Amino acid sequence: HVQLVESGGGSVQAGGSLKLSCVLSGKFMSRCGMGWYRQSPGKERELVSSIKNVDDTITSADSVKGRFTIFWDKSKNTVYLQMDSLKTEDTAVYYCAADLRIHLGPCRQYWGQGTQVTVS
């Protein structure tokens, strides 16, 4: 049973910073990558930033480049999202995702419960 638990969300004024954390626990064979997505009311869930396990390649949305930084502590199965220079349009529920191989076969995506980020 895999579990992803996010923390660090909250309310902040525009221009401020927040740091999200996501801890992965449970049994799995291997990890293909981890990342952060977000969803605001009336919009589809979108990728914020992700990182691949094999070579730490990072993919980020254009809207957050230069402001958000994804990094992880592999030994702790924890991924972080440092968010600086926050804008009101960053307001959303942020979800942690992990691409995991539970059994032989391709990686599948697993989700956390989400954490609210509100920028005013």
PDB file of C-alpha atoms in Angstrom:
ATOM      1  CA  HIS A   1       0.000   0.000   0.000  1.00  0.00           C
ATOM      2  CA  VAL A   2       1.592   3.230  -1.218  1.00  0.00           C
ATOM      3  CA  GLN A   3       0.894   6.548   0.453  1.00  0.00           C
ATOM      4  CA  LEU A   4       1.856  10.103  -0.434  1.00  0.00           C
ATOM      5  CA  VAL A   5       1.440  12.752   2.223  1.00  0.00           C
ATOM      6  CA  GLU A   6       1.812  16.420   1.359  1.00  0.00           C
ATOM      7  CA  SER A   7       2.422  19.271   3.754  1.00  0.00           C
ATOM      8  CA  GLY A   8       3.406  22.921   3.677  1.00  0.00           C
ATOM      9  CA  GLY A   9       0.420  24.497   1.996  1.00  0.00           C
ATOM     10  CA  GLY A  10      -1.256  27.593   3.343  1.00  0.00           C
ATOM     11  CA  SER A  11      -2.049  31.217   2.690  1.00  0.00           C
ATOM     12  CA  VAL A  12       0.525  33.791   1.677  1.00  0.00           C
ATOM     13  CA  GLN A  13       0.611  37.251   0.181  1.00  0.00           C
ATOM     14  CA  ALA A  14       1.696  37.794  -3.372  1.00  0.00           C
ATOM     15  CA  GLY A  15       5.470  37.879  -3.614  1.00  0.00           C
ATOM     16  CA  GLY A  16       5.850  35.507  -0.706  1.00  0.00           C
ATOM     17  CA  SER A  17       7.195  31.967  -0.503  1.00  0.00           C
ATOM     18  CA  LEU A  18       6.023  28.524   0.518  1.00  0.00           C
ATOM     19  CA  LYS A  19       7.724  25.155   0.588  1.00  0.00           C
ATOM     20  CA  LEU A  20       5.722  22.015  -0.047  1.00  0.00           C
ATOM     21  CA  SER A  21       6.876  18.585   1.051  1.00  0.00           C
ATOM     22  CA  CYS A  22       5.668  15.143   0.021  1.00  0.00           C
ATOM     23  CA  VAL A  23       6.670  11.934   1.737  1.00  0.00           C
ATOM     24  CA  LEU A  24       6.277   8.635  -0.075  1.00  0.00           C
ATOM     25  CA  SER A  25       5.793   5.511   1.998  1.00  0.00           C
ATOM     26  CA  GLY A  26       4.841   1.913   1.377  1.00  0.00           C
ATOM     27  CA  LYS A  27       6.185  -0.952  -0.667  1.00  0.00           C
ATOM     28  CA  PHE A  28       7.244  -0.589  -4.282  1.00  0.00           C
ATOM     29  CA  MET A  29       9.878  -2.079  -6.537  1.00  0.00           C
ATOM     30  CA  SER A  30      11.255   1.113  -8.007  1.00  0.00           C
ATOM     31  CA  ARG A  31      10.527   4.781  -8.487  1.00  0.00           C
ATOM     32  CA  CYS A  32      10.449   6.310 -11.965  1.00  0.00           C
ATOM     33  CA  GLY A  33       9.920   9.853 -10.799  1.00  0.00           C
ATOM     34  CA  MET A  34       7.982  12.260  -8.632  1.00  0.00           C
ATOM     35  CA  GLY A  35       6.371  15.579  -9.211  1.00  0.00           C
ATOM     36  CA  TRP A  36       3.854  18.251  -8.364  1.00  0.00           C
ATOM     37  CA  TYR A  37       0.606  19.086 -10.114  1.00  0.00           C
ATOM     38  CA  ARG A  38      -2.004  21.694  -9.330  1.00  0.00           C
ATOM     39  CA  GLN A  39      -5.664  22.285  -9.974  1.00  0.00           C
ATOM     40  CA  SER A  40      -7.641  25.465  -9.516  1.00  0.00           C
ATOM     41  CA  PRO A  41     -11.456  25.711  -9.667  1.00  0.00           C
ATOM     42  CA  GLY A  42     -12.824  25.222 -13.154  1.00  0.00           C
ATOM     43  CA  LYS A  43      -9.493  24.167 -14.579  1.00  0.00           C
ATOM     44  CA  GLU A  44      -7.870  20.863 -15.365  1.00  0.00           C
ATOM     45  CA  ARG A  45      -5.064  19.494 -13.287  1.00  0.00           C
ATOM     46  CA  GLU A  46      -1.742  20.639 -14.706  1.00  0.00           C
ATOM     47  CA  LEU A  47       1.880  19.703 -14.253  1.00  0.00           C
ATOM     48  CA  VAL A  48       3.869  22.150 -12.162  1.00  0.00           C
ATOM     49  CA  SER A  49       7.199  20.396 -12.014  1.00  0.00           C
ATOM     50  CA  SER A  50       8.518  16.832 -12.099  1.00  0.00           C
ATOM     51  CA  ILE A  51      11.819  15.070 -11.684  1.00  0.00           C
ATOM     52  CA  LYS A  52      12.941  11.760 -13.158  1.00  0.00           C
ATOM     53  CA  ASN A  53      14.624   9.185 -11.014  1.00  0.00           C
ATOM     54  CA  VAL A  54      17.064   7.906 -13.644  1.00  0.00           C
ATOM     55  CA  ASP A  55      18.925  11.186 -14.259  1.00  0.00           C
ATOM     56  CA  ASP A  56      17.145  13.860 -12.179  1.00  0.00           C
ATOM     57  CA  THR A  57      15.824  15.517 -15.336  1.00  0.00           C
ATOM     58  CA  ILE A  58      13.406  18.265 -14.368  1.00  0.00           C
ATOM     59  CA  THR A  59      10.362  19.335 -16.340  1.00  0.00           C
ATOM     60  CA  SER A  60       8.528  22.498 -15.303  1.00  0.00           C
ATOM     61  CA  ALA A  61       5.616  24.529 -16.556  1.00  0.00           C
ATOM     62  CA  ASP A  62       6.622  27.769 -18.228  1.00  0.00           C
ATOM     63  CA  SER A  63       4.480  29.677 -15.757  1.00  0.00           C
ATOM     64  CA  VAL A  64       6.648  28.642 -12.808  1.00  0.00           C
ATOM     65  CA  LYS A  65      10.131  28.595 -14.322  1.00  0.00           C
ATOM     66  CA  GLY A  66      12.461  30.842 -12.415  1.00  0.00           C
ATOM     67  CA  ARG A  67      10.123  30.939  -9.415  1.00  0.00           C
ATOM     68  CA  PHE A  68       9.537  27.332  -8.337  1.00  0.00           C
ATOM     69  CA  THR A  69      12.218  24.753  -7.636  1.00  0.00           C
ATOM     70  CA  ILE A  70      11.659  21.024  -7.319  1.00  0.00           C
ATOM     71  CA  PHE A  71      14.176  18.882  -5.497  1.00  0.00           C
ATOM     72  CA  TRP A  72      14.211  15.675  -3.544  1.00  0.00           C
ATOM     73  CA  ASP A  73      15.892  13.598  -0.928  1.00  0.00           C
ATOM     74  CA  LYS A  74      15.866  10.154  -2.465  1.00  0.00           C
ATOM     75  CA  SER A  75      17.038   8.510   0.739  1.00  0.00           C
ATOM     76  CA  LYS A  76      13.917   9.820   2.467  1.00  0.00           C
ATOM     77  CA  ASN A  77      11.548   9.302  -0.490  1.00  0.00           C
ATOM     78  CA  THR A  78      10.638  12.954  -0.116  1.00  0.00           C
ATOM     79  CA  VAL A  79      10.105  15.526  -2.844  1.00  0.00           C
ATOM     80  CA  TYR A  80       9.897  19.250  -2.234  1.00  0.00           C
ATOM     81  CA  LEU A  81       8.594  22.240  -4.119  1.00  0.00           C
ATOM     82  CA  GLN A  82      10.079  25.575  -3.159  1.00  0.00           C
ATOM     83  CA  MET A  83       7.760  28.286  -4.386  1.00  0.00           C
ATOM     84  CA  ASP A  84       9.036  31.848  -4.487  1.00  0.00           C
ATOM     85  CA  SER A  85       7.617  35.074  -5.901  1.00  0.00           C
ATOM     86  CA  LEU A  86       4.143  33.640  -5.606  1.00  0.00           C
ATOM     87  CA  LYS A  87       1.363  35.147  -7.673  1.00  0.00           C
ATOM     88  CA  THR A  88      -2.379  35.110  -7.183  1.00  0.00           C
ATOM     89  CA  GLU A  89      -2.672  32.817 -10.189  1.00  0.00           C
ATOM     90  CA  ASP A  90      -0.656  30.200  -8.319  1.00  0.00           C
ATOM     91  CA  THR A  91      -3.640  29.663  -6.047  1.00  0.00           C
ATOM     92  CA  ALA A  92      -4.677  26.020  -6.384  1.00  0.00           C
ATOM     93  CA  VAL A  93      -4.724  22.641  -4.738  1.00  0.00           C
ATOM     94  CA  TYR A  94      -1.271  21.168  -5.178  1.00  0.00           C
ATOM     95  CA  TYR A  95      -0.961  17.412  -5.588  1.00  0.00           C
ATOM     96  CA  CYS A  96       2.092  15.273  -5.201  1.00  0.00           C
ATOM     97  CA  ALA A  97       2.469  12.413  -7.673  1.00  0.00           C
ATOM     98  CA  ALA A  98       4.807   9.473  -7.795  1.00  0.00           C
ATOM     99  CA  ASP A  99       5.449   7.183 -10.746  1.00  0.00           C
ATOM    100  CA  LEU A 100       6.100   3.812  -9.204  1.00  0.00           C
ATOM    101  CA  ARG A 101       6.642   0.246 -10.238  1.00  0.00           C
ATOM    102  CA  ILE A 102       4.823  -1.908  -7.756  1.00  0.00           C
ATOM    103  CA  HIS A 103       5.238  -5.176  -9.641  1.00  0.00           C
ATOM    104  CA  LEU A 104       6.992  -6.094 -12.874  1.00  0.00           C
ATOM    105  CA  GLY A 105       5.763  -3.857 -15.673  1.00  0.00           C
ATOM    106  CA  PRO A 106       5.530  -0.137 -16.359  1.00  0.00           C
ATOM    107  CA  CYS A 107       5.401   2.559 -13.746  1.00  0.00           C
ATOM    108  CA  ARG A 108       1.992   3.799 -12.661  1.00  0.00           C
ATOM    109  CA  GLN A 109       1.097   7.147 -11.180  1.00  0.00           C
ATOM    110  CA  TYR A 110      -0.015   7.510  -7.587  1.00  0.00           C
ATOM    111  CA  TRP A 111      -1.433  10.635  -5.997  1.00  0.00           C
ATOM    112  CA  GLY A 112      -1.449  12.410  -2.676  1.00  0.00           C
ATOM    113  CA  GLN A 113      -4.537  13.975  -1.185  1.00  0.00           C
ATOM    114  CA  GLY A 114      -3.567  17.525  -2.118  1.00  0.00           C
ATOM    115  CA  THR A 115      -2.709  20.649  -0.175  1.00  0.00           C
ATOM    116  CA  GLN A 116      -4.266  24.069  -0.651  1.00  0.00           C
ATOM    117  CA  VAL A 117      -2.110  27.036  -1.600  1.00  0.00           C
ATOM    118  CA  THR A 118      -3.799  30.423  -1.524  1.00  0.00           C
ATOM    119  CA  VAL A 119      -2.032  33.574  -2.698  1.00  0.00           C
ATOM    120  CA  SER A 120      -3.723  36.892  -2.075  1.00  0.00           C
TER     121      SER A 120
END
